[in-house]
Amino acid sequence: MTNRLKEDLIETSQFGRMPPKRIESYAQLDSEKGITRPDGTEENKKIRDYAVERMKEAGLEVKVDKIGNIFGGKRGCKTDKGAVMSGSHLDSVMNGGMFDGALGVFAAIEAVRRMNDEGFENERPLEVVAFTGEEGTAFPPALLGSSVLVGKTSIKDGLNRKNPMGQTLEEALENIGYKGSFESSLDNVEYFVETHIEQGPILDREGISIGVVEAIVGLTRIFATILGEENHAGGTPMHGRRDALVAAADIVSFVRKRANEMIDKLGSSTAGTVGKLNTFPSGITTIPGKVEIGIDIRDVVPQNLKNFESEILKAMGDASERYGVDIRTDVQYIHIPVKLADEVINVVDRAASQLGIKKKRMISGAGHDAENMAEKVKAGMIFVPSVNGKSHVPLEWTNWEDIEKGAQVLTQTLKSLSRR
Ligand SMILES: [Zn+2]
């Protein structure tokens, strides 16, 4: 039963790979030759065409909306009930892997095929979706197609976005034949389920096939410029120096220390990383007069994220006084934490139990279209393991047995939801 889904993923693994090559096993992967298929490219068109063909074969009615999202619909026998939607995205990062996004689209198509084979009668309509621009590689920011669908981004703003070559998304979609005409909405949708690779090491490390996702972490970025006073490393007495890097050092260690304390005391999912640190003038004989610092903080609980942000800002204030430096900050809220729907979480959990498949409740450390969908409909996610926790790289891999288990749990989940 796995063969169709496996074949879909193997066949599409050549789209965006140079030179094109069908990958059937981990051993065939090349650590330098991954998948590149941003929206609007010929490679992106190939996987879209392939998905549309499979949708049609499965008896789905295919429509493309104005932002290029592809929908494949199957009527339900109770027409007054909201649809069950499932899918993910077909675009990729530069030199990424073959499962990110594609798995969620083809698993949803496979679930429909299995229901067809069994003669299963879905009461609610089913809708398979392939979102445009989830990665934001060509037309940033990310999660474009689902942002338009939920109404956070207007169609006009989306279509006017430009890629690095100066081409608009509208032109790019027209070029590949995916500038659709209908305006999609969620008016008749009740549930959304996204199957995705974990993109982290937990399931693989613990030997568990299915992650039942309960929430998606929020992400805040704090940028700061620390202004001290540049001066000679030898001639300037230690007392009274205004060293911007010494102030930054306190902040770096505070972020790590506080994240660990939160994890220990609250059992939280907090992460805090200072991944950006630029020192000026960066000369060994000069006291640093200016430092730019970029901090990435994440947590699944909104209050934890907010508290962590305030504490970091306070630590900056303290460092500013202690070292006589000025600190200018800019806080950017990239994603708010999103709680997925209990009803869907429970259905996924029960599906895995009924099938005798090992599962684990977990959170997603990466952003997904499901976080947008959760604002408007009851949304859930099913994770399958990423071998060695790797994703967004050519060596991204998920074992075929786990892909099959993911397909089984998704099929069972969609069947249950369609009869609620
Ligand atoms: Zn993805």
CSV table of C-alpha atoms and ligand atoms in Angstrom, one decimal:
chain,number,residue,atom,x,y,z
A,1,MET,CA,0.0,0.0,0.0
A,2,THR,CA,2.9,2.4,0.5
A,3,ASN,CA,4.0,2.2,-3.1
A,4,ARG,CA,2.0,5.1,-4.6
A,5,LEU,CA,3.1,7.6,-1.9
A,6,LYS,CA,6.6,6.4,-2.0
A,7,GLU,CA,6.7,6.6,-5.8
A,8,ASP,CA,5.3,10.2,-5.6
A,9,LEU,CA,8.0,11.3,-3.3
A,10,ILE,CA,10.8,9.5,-5.3
A,11,GLU,CA,9.5,10.9,-8.6
A,12,THR,CA,9.3,14.5,-7.3
A,13,SER,CA,12.7,14.2,-5.6
A,14,GLN,CA,14.3,14.9,-8.9
A,15,PHE,CA,12.4,18.2,-9.4
A,16,GLY,CA,14.8,20.9,-8.3
A,17,ARG,CA,17.9,18.6,-8.0
A,18,MET,CA,20.9,19.3,-10.3
A,19,PRO,CA,21.4,17.0,-12.1
A,20,PRO,CA,17.9,15.5,-11.8
A,21,LYS,CA,18.0,12.2,-9.9
A,22,ARG,CA,15.4,10.0,-8.4
A,23,ILE,CA,16.3,9.3,-4.8
A,24,GLU,CA,15.1,6.0,-3.3
A,25,SER,CA,17.3,5.6,-0.3
A,26,TYR,CA,19.4,7.5,2.2
A,27,ALA,CA,22.5,6.1,0.6
A,28,GLN,CA,21.7,7.8,-2.7
A,29,LEU,CA,21.6,11.3,-1.2
A,30,ASP,CA,24.5,13.6,-1.9
A,31,SER,CA,25.3,16.0,0.9
A,32,GLU,CA,25.8,18.8,-1.6
A,33,LYS,CA,23.0,18.3,-4.1
A,34,GLY,CA,19.7,19.1,-2.6
A,35,ILE,CA,16.4,20.4,-3.8
A,36,THR,CA,15.8,24.0,-5.0
A,37,ARG,CA,12.3,24.8,-6.2
A,38,PRO,CA,11.1,28.3,-5.1
A,39,ASP,CA,7.8,29.5,-6.5
A,40,GLY,CA,7.7,30.5,-10.1
A,41,THR,CA,10.7,28.4,-11.2
A,42,GLU,CA,10.4,25.7,-13.9
A,43,GLU,CA,11.2,23.1,-11.1
A,44,ASN,CA,8.3,24.5,-9.1
A,45,LYS,CA,6.0,24.1,-12.1
A,46,LYS,CA,7.1,20.5,-12.5
A,47,ILE,CA,6.1,19.4,-9.0
A,48,ARG,CA,2.8,21.5,-9.2
A,49,ASP,CA,1.9,19.8,-12.4
A,50,TYR,CA,2.7,16.4,-10.9
A,51,ALA,CA,0.5,17.1,-7.9
A,52,VAL,CA,-2.3,18.3,-10.0
A,53,GLU,CA,-2.1,15.1,-12.1
A,54,ARG,CA,-2.3,12.9,-9.0
A,55,MET,CA,-5.2,14.9,-7.6
A,56,LYS,CA,-7.2,14.4,-10.8
A,57,GLU,CA,-6.4,10.7,-10.9
A,58,ALA,CA,-7.7,10.5,-7.4
A,59,GLY,CA,-11.0,12.0,-8.6
A,60,LEU,CA,-10.4,15.4,-7.0
A,61,GLU,CA,-11.7,18.6,-8.5
A,62,VAL,CA,-8.7,20.9,-8.9
A,63,LYS,CA,-8.8,24.6,-8.5
A,64,VAL,CA,-6.1,27.2,-8.3
A,65,ASP,CA,-6.7,30.4,-6.4
A,66,LYS,CA,-5.4,33.9,-7.1
A,67,ILE,CA,-2.2,33.4,-5.1
A,68,GLY,CA,-1.4,30.1,-6.7
A,69,ASN,CA,-2.6,27.8,-3.9
A,70,ILE,CA,-3.8,24.5,-5.4
A,71,PHE,CA,-6.9,22.8,-4.0
A,72,GLY,CA,-8.2,19.3,-4.8
A,73,GLY,CA,-11.8,18.8,-3.6
A,74,LYS,CA,-13.9,15.8,-3.0
A,75,ARG,CA,-17.6,16.2,-2.2
A,76,GLY,CA,-19.0,14.8,1.0
A,77,CYS,CA,-22.4,13.1,1.4
A,78,LYS,CA,-23.4,15.7,4.0
A,79,THR,CA,-23.1,19.0,2.1
A,80,ASP,CA,-24.0,21.3,4.9
A,81,LYS,CA,-21.0,20.4,7.0
A,82,GLY,CA,-17.6,22.2,6.8
A,83,ALA,CA,-14.7,20.5,5.0
A,84,VAL,CA,-11.7,18.7,6.3
A,85,MET,CA,-8.6,20.2,4.7
A,86,SER,CA,-5.2,18.6,4.6
A,87,GLY,CA,-1.9,19.5,2.9
A,88,SER,CA,1.3,21.5,3.1
A,89,HIS,CA,3.6,23.1,0.5
A,90,LEU,CA,5.5,22.3,-2.6
A,91,ASP,CA,8.1,25.1,-2.6
A,92,SER,CA,11.5,24.6,-1.0
A,93,VAL,CA,14.4,26.4,0.6
A,94,MET,CA,17.6,26.7,-1.5
A,95,ASN,CA,19.4,23.3,-1.5
A,96,GLY,CA,16.9,21.7,0.9
A,97,GLY,CA,15.5,18.3,1.2
A,98,MET,CA,12.9,16.2,-0.6
A,99,PHE,CA,10.3,15.7,2.2
A,100,ASP,CA,9.8,19.2,3.6
A,101,GLY,CA,6.3,20.2,2.4
A,102,ALA,CA,6.0,17.6,-0.4
A,103,LEU,CA,5.2,14.9,2.2
A,104,GLY,CA,2.2,16.7,3.5
A,105,VAL,CA,0.7,17.3,0.1
A,106,PHE,CA,1.3,13.7,-1.3
A,107,ALA,CA,0.2,12.1,2.0
A,108,ALA,CA,-3.1,13.9,1.8
A,109,ILE,CA,-3.6,12.7,-1.8
A,110,GLU,CA,-2.7,9.2,-0.7
A,111,ALA,CA,-5.2,9.4,2.1
A,112,VAL,CA,-7.9,10.2,-0.4
A,113,ARG,CA,-6.8,7.3,-2.7
A,114,ARG,CA,-7.1,4.9,0.3
A,115,MET,CA,-10.5,6.1,1.1
A,116,ASN,CA,-11.5,5.7,-2.5
A,117,ASP,CA,-10.1,2.1,-2.5
A,118,GLU,CA,-12.1,1.2,0.6
A,119,GLY,CA,-15.2,2.8,-0.8
A,120,PHE,CA,-15.2,5.0,2.4
A,121,GLU,CA,-18.0,7.6,2.3
A,122,ASN,CA,-16.8,10.9,3.8
A,123,GLU,CA,-19.7,12.9,5.2
A,124,ARG,CA,-17.8,16.2,5.2
A,125,PRO,CA,-16.1,17.4,2.0
A,126,LEU,CA,-12.4,16.7,1.7
A,127,GLU,CA,-9.9,19.2,0.4
A,128,VAL,CA,-6.3,18.6,-0.4
A,129,VAL,CA,-4.2,21.8,-0.5
A,130,ALA,CA,-0.7,22.8,-1.7
A,131,PHE,CA,0.2,26.2,-0.4
A,132,THR,CA,2.3,28.8,-2.3
A,133,GLY,CA,5.4,30.3,-0.8
A,134,GLU,CA,5.6,28.5,2.6
A,135,GLU,CA,9.3,28.9,2.8
A,136,GLY,CA,9.4,32.5,1.5
A,137,THR,CA,12.5,31.7,-0.5
A,138,ALA,CA,11.6,33.7,-3.6
A,139,PHE,CA,8.9,36.0,-2.3
A,140,PRO,CA,9.4,36.5,1.4
A,141,PRO,CA,8.2,36.5,4.1
A,142,ALA,CA,7.3,32.9,4.7
A,143,LEU,CA,3.8,31.3,4.9
A,144,LEU,CA,2.4,33.4,2.1
A,145,GLY,CA,-0.3,31.1,0.7
A,146,SER,CA,-1.8,30.3,4.0
A,147,SER,CA,-1.6,34.0,5.1
A,148,VAL,CA,-3.7,35.0,2.1
A,149,LEU,CA,-6.1,32.1,2.8
A,150,VAL,CA,-6.7,33.2,6.4
A,151,GLY,CA,-6.9,36.9,5.3
A,152,LYS,CA,-3.7,38.2,7.1
A,153,THR,CA,-2.2,39.2,3.8
A,154,SER,CA,-4.1,40.6,0.9
A,155,ILE,CA,-4.0,39.0,-2.5
A,156,LYS,CA,-2.8,42.3,-4.0
A,157,ASP,CA,0.1,42.6,-1.5
A,158,GLY,CA,1.1,38.9,-2.1
A,159,LEU,CA,1.1,39.2,-5.9
A,160,ASN,CA,3.1,42.4,-5.8
A,161,ARG,CA,5.9,40.8,-3.8
A,162,LYS,CA,9.2,40.7,-5.8
A,163,ASN,CA,11.8,38.0,-6.0
A,164,PRO,CA,15.6,38.9,-6.1
A,165,MET,CA,15.4,39.2,-9.9
A,166,GLY,CA,12.7,41.9,-9.6
A,167,GLN,CA,9.9,39.7,-10.9
A,168,THR,CA,6.6,39.9,-9.1
A,169,LEU,CA,4.9,36.8,-7.8
A,170,GLU,CA,2.0,37.6,-10.2
A,171,GLU,CA,4.4,37.4,-13.2
A,172,ALA,CA,6.1,34.3,-11.8
A,173,LEU,CA,2.7,32.5,-11.4
A,174,GLU,CA,1.6,33.5,-14.8
A,175,ASN,CA,4.8,32.2,-16.3
A,176,ILE,CA,4.2,28.8,-14.8
A,177,GLY,CA,0.5,28.7,-15.4
A,178,TYR,CA,-0.6,28.9,-11.8
A,179,LYS,CA,-2.1,32.4,-11.5
A,180,GLY,CA,-5.6,31.1,-10.7
A,181,SER,CA,-8.8,33.0,-10.9
A,182,PHE,CA,-10.8,32.1,-7.8
A,183,GLU,CA,-10.7,33.7,-4.5
A,184,SER,CA,-10.4,31.0,-1.9
A,185,SER,CA,-11.8,31.2,1.6
A,186,LEU,CA,-12.2,29.1,4.7
A,187,ASP,CA,-16.0,29.8,5.0
A,188,ASN,CA,-16.7,26.1,4.4
A,189,VAL,CA,-13.8,24.6,6.2
A,190,GLU,CA,-13.9,23.1,9.7
A,191,TYR,CA,-10.7,21.2,10.2
A,192,PHE,CA,-7.1,21.3,8.9
A,193,VAL,CA,-4.4,18.6,9.3
A,194,GLU,CA,-0.8,19.0,8.1
A,195,THR,CA,1.5,16.0,7.9
A,196,HIS,CA,5.2,17.1,8.1
A,197,ILE,CA,8.6,15.9,8.9
A,198,GLU,CA,9.7,16.9,12.4
A,199,GLN,CA,12.8,18.9,11.4
A,200,GLY,CA,14.3,18.1,14.8
A,201,PRO,CA,15.9,15.0,16.5
A,202,ILE,CA,13.4,14.0,19.1
A,203,LEU,CA,11.3,11.2,17.3
A,204,ASP,CA,14.4,9.8,15.6
A,205,ARG,CA,16.4,9.7,18.8
A,206,GLU,CA,13.5,8.0,20.7
A,207,GLY,CA,12.6,5.6,18.0
A,208,ILE,CA,9.0,6.9,17.8
A,209,SER,CA,7.2,7.1,14.4
A,210,ILE,CA,4.5,9.7,15.1
A,211,GLY,CA,4.6,13.1,16.7
A,212,VAL,CA,1.2,14.4,17.8
A,213,VAL,CA,1.8,18.1,17.7
A,214,GLU,CA,0.1,20.2,20.4
A,215,ALA,CA,1.5,23.6,19.7
A,216,ILE,CA,3.9,25.6,17.5
A,217,VAL,CA,6.5,27.8,19.2
A,218,GLY,CA,6.4,31.5,19.0
A,219,LEU,CA,9.5,33.4,17.9
A,220,THR,CA,10.6,36.9,18.9
A,221,ARG,CA,13.8,38.6,17.8
A,222,ILE,CA,15.6,41.3,19.8
A,223,PHE,CA,18.1,43.4,18.0
A,224,ALA,CA,20.3,45.8,20.0
A,225,THR,CA,23.0,48.3,19.2
A,226,ILE,CA,25.3,48.9,22.1
A,227,LEU,CA,27.2,52.2,22.0
A,228,GLY,CA,30.3,52.6,24.2
A,229,GLU,CA,33.5,54.5,23.6
A,230,GLU,CA,36.3,53.4,21.3
A,231,ASN,CA,39.8,54.0,22.7
A,232,HIS,CA,43.3,52.7,22.9
A,233,ALA,CA,43.6,49.3,24.6
A,234,GLY,CA,46.9,50.4,26.3
A,235,GLY,CA,46.5,54.0,27.1
A,236,THR,CA,43.0,53.9,28.5
A,237,PRO,CA,42.8,53.0,32.2
A,238,MET,CA,40.6,49.9,33.0
A,239,HIS,CA,38.5,52.0,35.4
A,240,GLY,CA,36.0,54.2,33.6
A,241,ARG,CA,36.1,52.4,30.2
A,242,ARG,CA,32.8,52.2,28.3
A,243,ASP,CA,33.4,48.8,26.6
A,244,ALA,CA,30.4,47.8,24.4
A,245,LEU,CA,31.6,44.2,24.1
A,246,VAL,CA,31.9,43.7,27.8
A,247,ALA,CA,28.2,44.8,28.1
A,248,ALA,CA,27.3,42.4,25.3
A,249,ALA,CA,29.0,39.6,27.1
A,250,ASP,CA,26.8,40.0,30.1
A,251,ILE,CA,23.7,39.9,27.9
A,252,VAL,CA,24.9,36.8,26.0
A,253,SER,CA,25.4,34.9,29.2
A,254,PHE,CA,22.1,36.2,30.7
A,255,VAL,CA,20.2,34.8,27.7
A,256,ARG,CA,21.6,31.3,28.1
A,257,LYS,CA,21.4,31.3,31.9
A,258,ARG,CA,17.7,32.6,32.0
A,259,ALA,CA,16.5,30.1,29.3
A,260,ASN,CA,18.0,27.2,31.3
A,261,GLU,CA,16.4,28.5,34.5
A,262,MET,CA,13.0,28.7,32.8
A,263,ILE,CA,13.4,25.1,31.5
A,264,ASP,CA,14.4,23.8,34.9
A,265,LYS,CA,11.8,25.8,37.0
A,266,LEU,CA,8.8,25.8,34.6
A,267,GLY,CA,9.5,22.7,32.5
A,268,SER,CA,9.1,25.1,29.6
A,269,SER,CA,10.2,24.8,26.0
A,270,THR,CA,12.2,28.0,26.1
A,271,ALA,CA,15.1,28.6,23.8
A,272,GLY,CA,17.3,31.6,23.7
A,273,THR,CA,20.2,32.1,21.2
A,274,VAL,CA,22.5,35.0,20.5
A,275,GLY,CA,23.4,34.1,16.9
A,276,LYS,CA,24.5,37.5,15.8
A,277,LEU,CA,27.2,39.6,17.3
A,278,ASN,CA,29.2,42.2,15.4
A,279,THR,CA,32.0,44.2,17.1
A,280,PHE,CA,33.3,47.5,15.9
A,281,PRO,CA,35.9,48.5,15.0
A,282,SER,CA,37.1,44.9,15.7
A,283,GLY,CA,40.7,45.7,16.2
A,284,ILE,CA,42.8,44.0,18.8
A,285,THR,CA,44.3,47.2,20.2
A,286,THR,CA,41.0,49.1,20.4
A,287,ILE,CA,38.3,49.0,23.1
A,288,PRO,CA,35.1,48.1,21.2
A,289,GLY,CA,32.9,51.2,20.8
A,290,LYS,CA,30.0,49.6,19.2
A,291,VAL,CA,28.4,46.1,19.2
A,292,GLU,CA,25.4,44.8,17.3
A,293,ILE,CA,23.6,41.9,18.8
A,294,GLY,CA,20.7,39.7,17.5
A,295,ILE,CA,18.8,37.5,19.9
A,296,ASP,CA,16.4,34.7,18.9
A,297,ILE,CA,14.0,33.6,21.7
A,298,ARG,CA,11.3,31.0,21.4
A,299,ASP,CA,8.6,29.5,23.6
A,300,VAL,CA,5.3,27.8,23.2
A,301,VAL,CA,3.6,29.6,26.1
A,302,PRO,CA,2.9,33.3,25.2
A,303,GLN,CA,3.5,34.5,28.7
A,304,ASN,CA,6.9,32.8,29.0
A,305,LEU,CA,7.9,34.4,25.7
A,306,LYS,CA,6.8,37.8,26.8
A,307,ASN,CA,8.5,37.4,30.2
A,308,PHE,CA,11.7,36.3,28.7
A,309,GLU,CA,11.7,39.3,26.3
A,310,SER,CA,11.1,41.7,29.2
A,311,GLU,CA,13.8,40.1,31.3
A,312,ILE,CA,16.3,40.4,28.5
A,313,LEU,CA,15.4,44.1,28.0
A,314,LYS,CA,15.9,44.6,31.7
A,315,ALA,CA,19.3,42.8,31.6
A,316,MET,CA,20.2,45.3,28.9
A,317,GLY,CA,19.2,48.2,31.0
A,318,ASP,CA,21.3,46.9,33.9
A,319,ALA,CA,24.3,46.4,31.6
A,320,SER,CA,23.8,49.9,30.2
A,321,GLU,CA,24.1,51.3,33.7
A,322,ARG,CA,26.9,49.0,34.8
A,323,TYR,CA,29.2,49.8,31.9
A,324,GLY,CA,28.0,53.3,31.0
A,325,VAL,CA,26.9,52.3,27.5
A,326,ASP,CA,23.8,53.3,25.5
A,327,ILE,CA,21.7,50.4,24.2
A,328,ARG,CA,19.1,50.9,21.5
A,329,THR,CA,16.7,48.0,20.9
A,330,ASP,CA,14.3,46.8,18.3
A,331,VAL,CA,12.0,43.9,19.1
A,332,GLN,CA,10.4,42.0,16.2
A,333,TYR,CA,7.5,39.5,16.8
A,334,ILE,CA,8.1,36.9,14.0
A,335,HIS,CA,5.6,34.3,15.1
A,336,ILE,CA,3.2,34.2,18.0
A,337,PRO,CA,2.9,30.9,19.8
A,338,VAL,CA,0.0,28.8,18.5
A,339,LYS,CA,-2.0,26.2,20.3
A,340,LEU,CA,-3.5,23.6,18.0
A,341,ALA,CA,-7.0,22.3,18.5
A,342,ASP,CA,-7.6,19.8,21.3
A,343,GLU,CA,-10.3,18.0,19.2
A,344,VAL,CA,-7.9,17.4,16.3
A,345,ILE,CA,-5.0,16.5,18.7
A,346,ASN,CA,-7.2,13.9,20.3
A,347,VAL,CA,-8.3,12.4,17.0
A,348,VAL,CA,-4.7,12.1,15.8
A,349,ASP,CA,-3.6,10.6,19.1
A,350,ARG,CA,-6.5,8.0,19.0
A,351,ALA,CA,-5.8,7.2,15.4
A,352,ALA,CA,-2.2,6.3,16.2
A,353,SER,CA,-3.3,4.2,19.2
A,354,GLN,CA,-5.9,2.3,17.2
A,355,LEU,CA,-3.3,1.5,14.6
A,356,GLY,CA,-0.8,0.4,17.3
A,357,ILE,CA,1.7,2.9,16.2
A,358,LYS,CA,4.1,4.5,18.8
A,359,LYS,CA,3.4,8.2,19.2
A,360,LYS,CA,4.4,11.1,21.4
A,361,ARG,CA,2.8,14.4,22.2
A,362,MET,CA,5.2,17.2,21.2
A,363,ILE,CA,5.6,20.8,20.0
A,364,SER,CA,6.9,22.1,16.8
A,365,GLY,CA,10.0,24.2,17.0
A,366,ALA,CA,9.6,25.4,13.3
A,367,GLY,CA,6.8,27.5,11.7
A,368,HIS,CA,4.2,25.9,9.5
A,369,ASP,CA,1.1,26.8,7.5
A,370,ALA,CA,-0.9,25.1,10.2
A,371,GLU,CA,-0.1,28.0,12.6
A,372,ASN,CA,-2.0,30.4,10.2
A,373,MET,CA,-4.8,27.9,9.7
A,374,ALA,CA,-5.2,27.5,13.5
A,375,GLU,CA,-6.4,31.1,13.7
A,376,LYS,CA,-9.5,30.3,11.6
A,377,VAL,CA,-10.2,26.5,11.8
A,378,LYS,CA,-9.5,23.6,14.1
A,379,ALA,CA,-6.0,22.6,13.1
A,380,GLY,CA,-3.6,19.8,14.0
A,381,MET,CA,-0.3,18.4,12.8
A,382,ILE,CA,1.2,14.9,12.4
A,383,PHE,CA,5.0,14.7,12.6
A,384,VAL,CA,7.2,11.8,11.3
A,385,PRO,CA,10.9,11.5,12.3
A,386,SER,CA,13.7,13.3,10.6
A,387,VAL,CA,16.8,11.0,10.4
A,388,ASN,CA,19.5,12.6,12.5
A,389,GLY,CA,17.2,15.5,13.1
A,390,LYS,CA,18.2,17.0,9.7
A,391,SER,CA,16.1,19.3,7.5
A,392,HIS,CA,16.5,22.2,5.1
A,393,VAL,CA,19.7,20.4,3.9
A,394,PRO,CA,20.3,17.8,1.2
A,395,LEU,CA,20.6,15.0,3.7
A,396,GLU,CA,17.0,15.5,5.0
A,397,TRP,CA,15.6,12.0,5.2
A,398,THR,CA,12.6,10.0,6.6
A,399,ASN,CA,12.5,6.2,6.5
A,400,TRP,CA,9.8,4.7,4.3
A,401,GLU,CA,8.3,2.7,7.2
A,402,ASP,CA,7.7,6.0,9.0
A,403,ILE,CA,6.3,7.6,5.9
A,404,GLU,CA,3.8,4.7,5.7
A,405,LYS,CA,2.9,5.1,9.4
A,406,GLY,CA,2.3,8.8,8.9
A,407,ALA,CA,0.0,8.0,5.9
A,408,GLN,CA,-1.9,5.5,8.0
A,409,VAL,CA,-2.4,7.9,10.9
A,410,LEU,CA,-3.4,10.8,8.5
A,411,THR,CA,-5.9,8.6,6.6
A,412,GLN,CA,-7.5,7.4,9.9
A,413,THR,CA,-7.5,11.0,11.2
A,414,LEU,CA,-9.2,12.4,8.0
A,415,LYS,CA,-11.7,9.6,8.1
A,416,SER,CA,-12.7,10.3,11.7
A,417,LEU,CA,-12.9,14.0,11.2
A,418,SER,CA,-15.0,13.6,8.1
A,419,ARG,CA,-17.6,11.9,10.1
A,420,ARG,CA,-17.8,14.3,13.0
B,1,ZN,ZN,7.7,22.7,5.5
